[in-house]
């Protein structure tokens, strides 16, 4: 049964009187339990903490926005010697012009490992709150973390999202025991999917480096293939009573080399292109892949890490699984030396060096939106 919606001026909790000064802390605690908790309570109005300033609101619904079909990279064709050059050309153009593309024929069983991952993700968010709360933390550095919003410790306005973050850093067998043990098959299913996802990442990033003309002689490719970082974020975007007032994720760019996203059939991902927010029309059975900040820096700006966001809707929950891949936390990332070699017609350096620890420090201390981290690494004359 629906309850009265929470509002700015007199928020109501289920079965409670209007909130006053004495119990504002209780109201805040209730909200920070996450949006699935609010959705299950049957709210009919968006709580004030989730309402964006008018200039930041998405306005029209996700389904009413301009749609886009991302470039498609076919790994099946990439593996055919006579077709490899053409696929590399498509991949290079997608990374340079769009920053996003979709990968098909990737070798991950759509009806097997991928479907099981989406299923177990849905069942995790259906667990009682007390079960999910065992993994709740505001520490952005935690290797296993259940949370809400984008950066809940610093967000002035909360996002309509709950998430479960799982470190998948190799060797995978060492981190799996720290993952949630409920649902009972979560560890097995997520480990199988993480391993399959990493194999796709290695193939795609190797091809993207080849398309850029970089041989990886600095050891970056070897590290990405064997010992790089891998964080998997399982996202839940419940149906929202007023989706035109909020977002599931604010405009942001990703920190790593490449992000691979598995999503259900509910639309929501939007990409900034040509000054307009475009709703991604997913290809069934594909991974949506985007260039991250580290790859833009490593490519010295040839490849683009672009802003994207997530819209929500009033009728259907959405599940996605984002896998963030990069080098290790201690690795310093700068433009590839091969691109800066003046003796080979190189170009001026456009970015300062950075590492994952720098990004984490930024995320813990700032409201991470509008791509300010990447902008902070750009050289003024770049």
Short mmCIF file of C-alpha atoms in Angstrom, two decimals:
data_model
loop_
_atom_site.label_atom_id
_atom_site.label_comp_id
_atom_site.label_asym_id
_atom_site.label_seq_id
_atom_site.Cartn_x
_atom_site.Cartn_y
_atom_site.Cartn_z
CA UNK A 1 0.00 0.00 0.00
CA UNK A 2 1.36 3.42 -0.96
CA UNK A 3 2.20 5.93 1.74
CA UNK A 4 2.36 9.69 1.53
CA UNK A 5 5.46 10.92 -0.30
CA UNK A 6 8.32 12.57 1.56
CA UNK A 7 8.65 16.30 0.96
CA UNK A 8 11.03 19.12 1.79
CA UNK A 9 8.94 20.88 4.38
CA UNK A 10 7.41 18.10 6.43
CA UNK A 11 8.76 14.73 5.44
CA UNK A 12 6.79 11.75 6.66
CA UNK A 13 8.15 8.32 7.40
CA UNK A 14 5.93 5.24 7.18
CA UNK A 15 3.74 5.12 10.26
CA UNK A 16 5.30 8.30 11.65
CA UNK A 17 4.12 11.84 12.25
CA UNK A 18 5.58 14.76 10.29
CA UNK A 19 9.29 15.15 10.86
CA UNK A 20 10.38 18.04 13.08
CA UNK A 21 13.70 19.29 14.34
CA UNK A 22 13.96 16.51 16.93
CA UNK A 23 13.87 13.70 14.44
CA UNK A 24 15.55 15.12 11.31
CA UNK A 25 18.41 12.72 12.00
CA UNK A 26 16.00 9.79 11.85
CA UNK A 27 14.65 11.04 8.53
CA UNK A 28 18.15 11.39 7.10
CA UNK A 29 19.00 7.89 8.25
CA UNK A 30 15.87 6.56 6.59
CA UNK A 31 16.80 8.14 3.25
CA UNK A 32 20.37 6.92 3.40
CA UNK A 33 19.12 3.37 3.59
CA UNK A 34 18.76 3.78 -0.15
CA UNK A 35 16.20 4.15 -2.87
CA UNK A 36 15.18 0.49 -2.94
CA UNK A 37 14.13 0.98 0.69
CA UNK A 38 12.10 4.05 -0.31
CA UNK A 39 10.59 2.29 -3.32
CA UNK A 40 9.57 -0.72 -1.23
CA UNK A 41 7.90 1.69 1.21
CA UNK A 42 5.66 2.87 -1.63
CA UNK A 43 6.44 6.59 -1.68
CA UNK A 44 4.42 8.65 -4.14
CA UNK A 45 6.48 11.85 -4.13
CA UNK A 46 10.21 12.28 -4.48
CA UNK A 47 11.99 13.16 -1.19
CA UNK A 48 13.51 16.63 -1.26
CA UNK A 49 17.08 15.33 -0.99
CA UNK A 50 16.65 13.70 -4.42
CA UNK A 51 15.24 16.74 -6.25
CA UNK A 52 17.82 18.33 -8.54
CA UNK A 53 18.07 22.08 -9.09
CA UNK A 54 15.86 23.09 -12.00
CA UNK A 55 18.84 23.60 -14.33
CA UNK A 56 20.10 20.04 -13.73
CA UNK A 57 16.80 18.16 -14.07
CA UNK A 58 16.39 15.83 -17.02
CA UNK A 59 12.89 17.15 -17.68
CA UNK A 60 11.38 14.84 -20.28
CA UNK A 61 11.39 11.10 -19.78
CA UNK A 62 14.20 8.86 -20.98
CA UNK A 63 11.94 7.26 -23.58
CA UNK A 64 10.97 10.67 -25.00
CA UNK A 65 14.58 11.76 -25.56
CA UNK A 66 16.66 11.55 -28.73
CA UNK A 67 17.91 8.01 -29.24
CA UNK A 68 21.22 6.88 -30.66
CA UNK A 69 22.63 3.61 -31.91
CA UNK A 70 26.26 3.47 -30.87
CA UNK A 71 28.98 2.25 -33.26
CA UNK A 72 29.20 -1.54 -33.26
CA UNK A 73 32.51 -3.39 -32.92
CA UNK A 74 32.25 -7.03 -33.97
CA UNK A 75 34.88 -9.14 -32.20
CA UNK A 76 34.04 -12.08 -34.44
CA UNK A 77 35.20 -10.08 -37.45
CA UNK A 78 38.18 -8.72 -35.50
CA UNK A 79 39.48 -12.28 -35.19
CA UNK A 80 39.40 -12.79 -38.99
CA UNK A 81 42.78 -11.61 -40.39
CA UNK A 82 41.28 -10.27 -43.62
CA UNK A 83 38.70 -8.18 -41.71
CA UNK A 84 40.80 -7.03 -38.76
CA UNK A 85 41.94 -3.74 -40.34
CA UNK A 86 38.37 -2.66 -41.08
CA UNK A 87 37.21 -3.43 -37.53
CA UNK A 88 40.20 -1.57 -36.06
CA UNK A 89 39.25 1.45 -38.14
CA UNK A 90 35.70 1.33 -36.76
CA UNK A 91 37.02 0.95 -33.21
CA UNK A 92 39.46 3.84 -33.54
CA UNK A 93 36.79 6.15 -34.92
CA UNK A 94 34.37 5.20 -32.13
CA UNK A 95 36.97 5.92 -29.41
CA UNK A 96 38.01 9.19 -31.04
CA UNK A 97 34.64 10.63 -32.06
CA UNK A 98 32.12 9.14 -29.65
CA UNK A 99 33.94 7.64 -26.67
CA UNK A 100 31.27 4.90 -26.62
CA UNK A 101 30.58 1.80 -28.68
CA UNK A 102 28.87 -1.58 -28.44
CA UNK A 103 30.69 -4.90 -28.68
CA UNK A 104 28.99 -7.94 -30.23
CA UNK A 105 30.13 -11.53 -30.79
CA UNK A 106 32.22 -11.14 -27.65
CA UNK A 107 32.13 -14.80 -26.61
CA UNK A 108 30.21 -14.36 -23.34
CA UNK A 109 27.11 -16.54 -23.37
CA UNK A 110 24.19 -14.10 -23.37
CA UNK A 111 21.78 -16.75 -22.10
CA UNK A 112 24.37 -18.20 -19.73
CA UNK A 113 26.89 -16.18 -17.71
CA UNK A 114 25.44 -12.78 -18.65
CA UNK A 115 21.81 -13.73 -17.92
CA UNK A 116 22.78 -15.38 -14.63
CA UNK A 117 24.64 -12.21 -13.58
CA UNK A 118 21.61 -9.99 -14.17
CA UNK A 119 19.39 -12.50 -12.39
CA UNK A 120 21.51 -12.76 -9.26
CA UNK A 121 21.90 -8.97 -9.21
CA UNK A 122 18.13 -8.55 -9.20
CA UNK A 123 17.77 -11.10 -6.41
CA UNK A 124 20.43 -9.36 -4.29
CA UNK A 125 18.48 -6.11 -4.30
CA UNK A 126 15.32 -8.04 -3.40
CA UNK A 127 16.94 -9.21 -0.15
CA UNK A 128 15.68 -7.69 3.11
CA UNK A 129 17.40 -4.39 3.85
CA UNK A 130 19.11 -5.82 6.94
CA UNK A 131 20.84 -8.41 4.74
CA UNK A 132 22.06 -5.83 2.22
CA UNK A 133 23.05 -3.41 4.98
CA UNK A 134 25.78 -5.79 6.19
CA UNK A 135 27.90 -4.40 3.37
CA UNK A 136 26.89 -0.74 3.65
CA UNK A 137 29.75 1.73 3.88
CA UNK A 138 30.44 5.35 3.02
CA UNK A 139 34.13 4.51 2.43
CA UNK A 140 34.75 4.84 -1.31
CA UNK A 141 37.93 2.75 -0.89
CA UNK A 142 36.12 -0.30 0.52
CA UNK A 143 36.68 -3.37 -1.70
CA UNK A 144 33.12 -4.59 -1.08
CA UNK A 145 30.54 -1.89 -0.57
CA UNK A 146 26.79 -1.54 -0.63
CA UNK A 147 25.66 2.04 -0.90
CA UNK A 148 23.34 4.57 -2.46
CA UNK A 149 23.55 7.62 -4.72
CA UNK A 150 26.86 8.49 -6.45
CA UNK A 151 29.11 9.62 -3.62
CA UNK A 152 26.69 9.67 -0.71
CA UNK A 153 29.12 11.28 1.73
CA UNK A 154 29.44 14.39 -0.44
CA UNK A 155 26.42 14.53 -2.75
CA UNK A 156 24.42 17.70 -2.16
CA UNK A 157 21.55 15.99 -4.00
CA UNK A 158 21.19 12.23 -3.80
CA UNK A 159 20.85 10.08 -6.93
CA UNK A 160 18.10 7.51 -7.46
CA UNK A 161 20.44 4.51 -7.34
CA UNK A 162 21.57 1.75 -5.00
CA UNK A 163 24.69 -0.24 -5.80
CA UNK A 164 26.92 -3.10 -4.79
CA UNK A 165 30.62 -2.72 -5.58
CA UNK A 166 32.80 -5.82 -5.77
CA UNK A 167 36.56 -5.72 -6.14
CA UNK A 168 37.59 -8.23 -8.82
CA UNK A 169 41.31 -7.55 -8.66
CA UNK A 170 43.35 -10.57 -9.74
CA UNK A 171 43.78 -13.20 -8.55
CA UNK A 172 39.99 -13.41 -8.38
CA UNK A 173 39.99 -16.39 -6.01
CA UNK A 174 41.50 -14.20 -3.29
CA UNK A 175 38.69 -11.62 -3.29
CA UNK A 176 35.60 -13.78 -3.87
CA UNK A 177 35.37 -14.93 -0.19
CA UNK A 178 34.81 -11.29 0.84
CA UNK A 179 31.77 -10.92 -1.43
CA UNK A 180 28.21 -11.26 -0.08
CA UNK A 181 27.17 -14.85 0.61
CA UNK A 182 23.53 -14.17 -0.15
CA UNK A 183 21.94 -15.00 -2.52
CA UNK A 184 23.66 -18.34 -2.12
CA UNK A 185 24.90 -18.43 -5.72
CA UNK A 186 26.09 -14.81 -5.92
CA UNK A 187 29.78 -15.57 -5.45
CA UNK A 188 29.84 -18.36 -8.03
CA UNK A 189 27.79 -16.48 -10.62
CA UNK A 190 29.58 -13.15 -10.20
CA UNK A 191 33.02 -14.80 -10.32
CA UNK A 192 32.16 -16.61 -13.54
CA UNK A 193 30.89 -13.39 -15.09
CA UNK A 194 33.85 -11.30 -13.86
CA UNK A 195 36.34 -13.70 -15.43
CA UNK A 196 34.45 -13.69 -18.74
CA UNK A 197 34.15 -9.90 -18.70
CA UNK A 198 37.88 -9.51 -18.11
CA UNK A 199 38.66 -11.68 -21.15
CA UNK A 200 36.54 -9.41 -23.33
CA UNK A 201 38.22 -6.32 -21.89
CA UNK A 202 41.71 -7.64 -22.66
CA UNK A 203 40.78 -8.34 -26.27
CA UNK A 204 39.13 -4.94 -26.75
CA UNK A 205 41.82 -2.82 -25.07
CA UNK A 206 44.58 -4.61 -26.98
CA UNK A 207 42.76 -3.83 -30.23
CA UNK A 208 42.19 -0.20 -29.18
CA UNK A 209 45.92 0.23 -28.53
CA UNK A 210 46.73 -1.36 -31.87
CA UNK A 211 44.26 0.96 -33.62
CA UNK A 212 45.97 3.93 -31.96
CA UNK A 213 49.38 2.75 -33.18
CA UNK A 214 50.79 2.13 -29.70
CA UNK A 215 52.66 -1.11 -29.08
CA UNK A 216 52.48 -1.08 -25.30
CA UNK A 217 56.22 -1.35 -24.90
CA UNK A 218 55.96 0.50 -21.59
CA UNK A 219 54.32 -2.55 -20.00
CA UNK A 220 50.82 -1.07 -19.81
CA UNK A 221 49.22 -3.78 -21.95
CA UNK A 222 50.91 -6.55 -19.98
CA UNK A 223 49.70 -5.04 -16.72
CA UNK A 224 46.16 -4.57 -18.02
CA UNK A 225 46.08 -8.21 -19.13
CA UNK A 226 47.50 -9.77 -15.98
CA UNK A 227 47.42 -7.53 -12.92
CA UNK A 228 45.33 -4.44 -13.57
CA UNK A 229 42.46 -3.22 -11.44
CA UNK A 230 38.92 -4.48 -11.98
CA UNK A 231 35.93 -3.18 -10.05
CA UNK A 232 32.43 -4.45 -10.75
CA UNK A 233 29.50 -2.23 -9.78
CA UNK A 234 26.03 -3.74 -9.74
CA UNK A 235 23.43 -0.98 -10.07
CA UNK A 236 19.76 -0.94 -9.12
CA UNK A 237 17.53 1.91 -10.33
CA UNK A 238 14.02 1.31 -8.90
CA UNK A 239 10.94 2.81 -10.48
CA UNK A 240 10.85 6.47 -9.42
CA UNK A 241 7.68 8.43 -8.57
CA UNK A 242 8.93 11.64 -10.25
CA UNK A 243 11.73 10.74 -12.71
CA UNK A 244 11.71 14.16 -14.35
CA UNK A 245 13.14 15.67 -11.16
CA UNK A 246 16.13 13.40 -10.56
CA UNK A 247 18.76 11.13 -12.11
CA UNK A 248 20.02 7.63 -11.42
CA UNK A 249 23.56 8.90 -11.97
CA UNK A 250 24.67 12.50 -12.54
CA UNK A 251 26.82 13.55 -15.52
CA UNK A 252 30.26 12.01 -15.03
CA UNK A 253 33.12 10.29 -16.79
CA UNK A 254 34.78 7.03 -15.70
CA UNK A 255 38.26 6.91 -14.21
CA UNK A 256 39.85 3.87 -15.84
CA UNK A 257 40.86 2.62 -19.27
CA UNK A 258 37.62 0.99 -20.39
CA UNK A 259 34.23 0.32 -18.79
CA UNK A 260 32.11 -2.61 -20.00
CA UNK A 261 28.40 -2.40 -19.15
CA UNK A 262 25.93 -5.27 -19.12
CA UNK A 263 22.33 -4.07 -18.86
CA UNK A 264 18.81 -5.41 -18.93
CA UNK A 265 16.27 -4.37 -21.55
CA UNK A 266 15.23 -1.18 -19.69
CA UNK A 267 16.74 1.96 -21.22
CA UNK A 268 18.39 4.61 -19.09
CA UNK A 269 22.00 5.24 -20.18
CA UNK A 270 22.45 8.64 -21.82
CA UNK A 271 25.59 9.95 -23.55
CA UNK A 272 26.58 13.56 -24.18
CA UNK A 273 27.31 14.03 -27.88
CA UNK A 274 27.21 17.22 -29.89
CA UNK A 275 25.95 19.16 -26.90
CA UNK A 276 22.89 16.93 -26.51
CA UNK A 277 21.93 14.08 -24.21
CA UNK A 278 21.27 10.98 -26.31
CA UNK A 279 19.57 7.86 -24.95
CA UNK A 280 21.50 4.71 -25.90
CA UNK A 281 19.47 2.19 -27.87
CA UNK A 282 21.21 -1.05 -26.81
CA UNK A 283 21.94 -3.88 -29.20
CA UNK A 284 20.59 -7.11 -27.62
CA UNK A 285 23.38 -9.32 -26.33
CA UNK A 286 26.03 -6.61 -26.53
CA UNK A 287 28.32 -4.88 -24.06
CA UNK A 288 28.26 -1.10 -24.01
CA UNK A 289 31.89 0.02 -23.77
CA UNK A 290 33.22 3.48 -23.01
CA UNK A 291 36.63 5.10 -22.86
CA UNK A 292 37.70 6.21 -19.38
CA UNK A 293 39.83 9.08 -18.12
CA UNK A 294 42.99 6.99 -17.91
CA UNK A 295 42.68 5.99 -21.56
CA UNK A 296 42.10 9.60 -22.66
CA UNK A 297 45.23 10.59 -20.76
CA UNK A 298 47.25 7.64 -22.11
CA UNK A 299 46.14 8.46 -25.66
CA UNK A 300 47.09 12.11 -25.07
CA UNK A 301 43.56 13.11 -25.98
CA UNK A 302 43.09 11.03 -29.12
CA UNK A 303 40.47 8.88 -27.44
CA UNK A 304 37.66 10.66 -25.60
CA UNK A 305 36.29 9.99 -22.14
CA UNK A 306 32.87 11.60 -22.43
CA UNK A 307 30.17 12.62 -20.01
CA UNK A 308 27.30 10.22 -19.50
CA UNK A 309 24.42 9.91 -17.05
CA UNK A 310 21.55 7.58 -16.17
CA UNK A 311 17.89 8.52 -16.35
CA UNK A 312 15.15 6.69 -14.46
CA UNK A 313 11.49 5.99 -15.14
CA UNK A 314 8.25 5.69 -13.18
CA UNK A 315 7.21 2.17 -14.12
CA UNK A 316 10.13 -0.25 -14.47
CA UNK A 317 13.22 -0.93 -12.33
CA UNK A 318 16.55 -1.18 -14.18
CA UNK A 319 19.58 -3.36 -13.43
CA UNK A 320 23.05 -2.85 -14.91
CA UNK A 321 26.50 -4.26 -14.18
CA UNK A 322 29.43 -1.94 -14.92
CA UNK A 323 32.95 -3.39 -14.97
CA UNK A 324 35.71 -0.79 -14.61
CA UNK A 325 39.11 -1.88 -15.88
CA UNK A 326 42.43 -0.07 -15.53
CA UNK A 327 46.01 -0.41 -14.37
CA UNK A 328 46.87 -1.05 -10.73
CA UNK A 329 46.34 1.58 -8.06
CA UNK A 330 50.06 2.30 -7.80
CA UNK A 331 50.65 2.66 -11.53
CA UNK A 332 51.26 6.18 -12.77
CA UNK A 333 49.40 6.91 -16.00
CA UNK A 334 50.59 9.52 -18.47
CA UNK A 335 50.53 9.96 -22.23
CA UNK A 336 52.18 7.07 -24.07
CA UNK A 337 55.80 7.87 -24.82
CA UNK A 338 55.36 6.72 -28.42
CA UNK A 339 52.85 9.51 -29.00
CA UNK A 340 55.17 12.19 -27.60
CA UNK A 341 58.34 11.15 -29.44
CA UNK A 342 59.28 14.31 -31.29
CA UNK A 343 61.72 12.37 -33.42
CA UNK A 344 58.76 10.43 -34.85
CA UNK A 345 56.51 13.43 -35.40
CA UNK A 346 55.09 13.30 -31.93
CA UNK A 347 52.74 15.79 -30.32
CA UNK A 348 52.96 18.02 -27.23
CA UNK A 349 51.94 16.53 -23.88
CA UNK A 350 48.37 17.51 -23.01
CA UNK A 351 47.95 15.83 -19.60
CA UNK A 352 49.71 15.53 -16.29
CA UNK A 353 50.51 12.08 -14.94
CA UNK A 354 48.00 10.56 -12.54
CA UNK A 355 47.17 7.35 -10.69
CA UNK A 356 44.18 5.64 -9.14
CA UNK A 357 45.07 6.85 -5.66
CA UNK A 358 44.83 10.44 -6.91
CA UNK A 359 41.37 9.72 -8.28
CA UNK A 360 40.20 8.12 -5.02
CA UNK A 361 41.45 11.10 -3.03
CA UNK A 362 39.54 13.39 -5.38
CA UNK A 363 36.38 11.31 -5.14
CA UNK A 364 36.51 11.27 -1.35
CA UNK A 365 36.89 15.04 -1.13
CA UNK A 366 34.82 16.50 -3.95
CA UNK A 367 31.42 16.27 -5.55
CA UNK A 368 32.44 14.12 -8.49
CA UNK A 369 30.48 15.48 -11.39
CA UNK A 370 30.94 17.43 -14.61
CA UNK A 371 34.24 15.72 -15.30
CA UNK A 372 36.31 17.96 -13.02
CA UNK A 373 38.85 15.20 -12.27
CA UNK A 374 39.91 14.81 -15.89
CA UNK A 375 39.90 18.56 -16.37
CA UNK A 376 42.21 18.86 -13.37
CA UNK A 377 44.77 16.68 -15.16
CA UNK A 378 44.80 18.70 -18.38
CA UNK A 379 47.74 20.99 -19.01
CA UNK A 380 46.71 24.59 -19.63
CA UNK A 381 48.29 24.75 -23.06
CA UNK A 382 46.98 21.28 -24.12
#
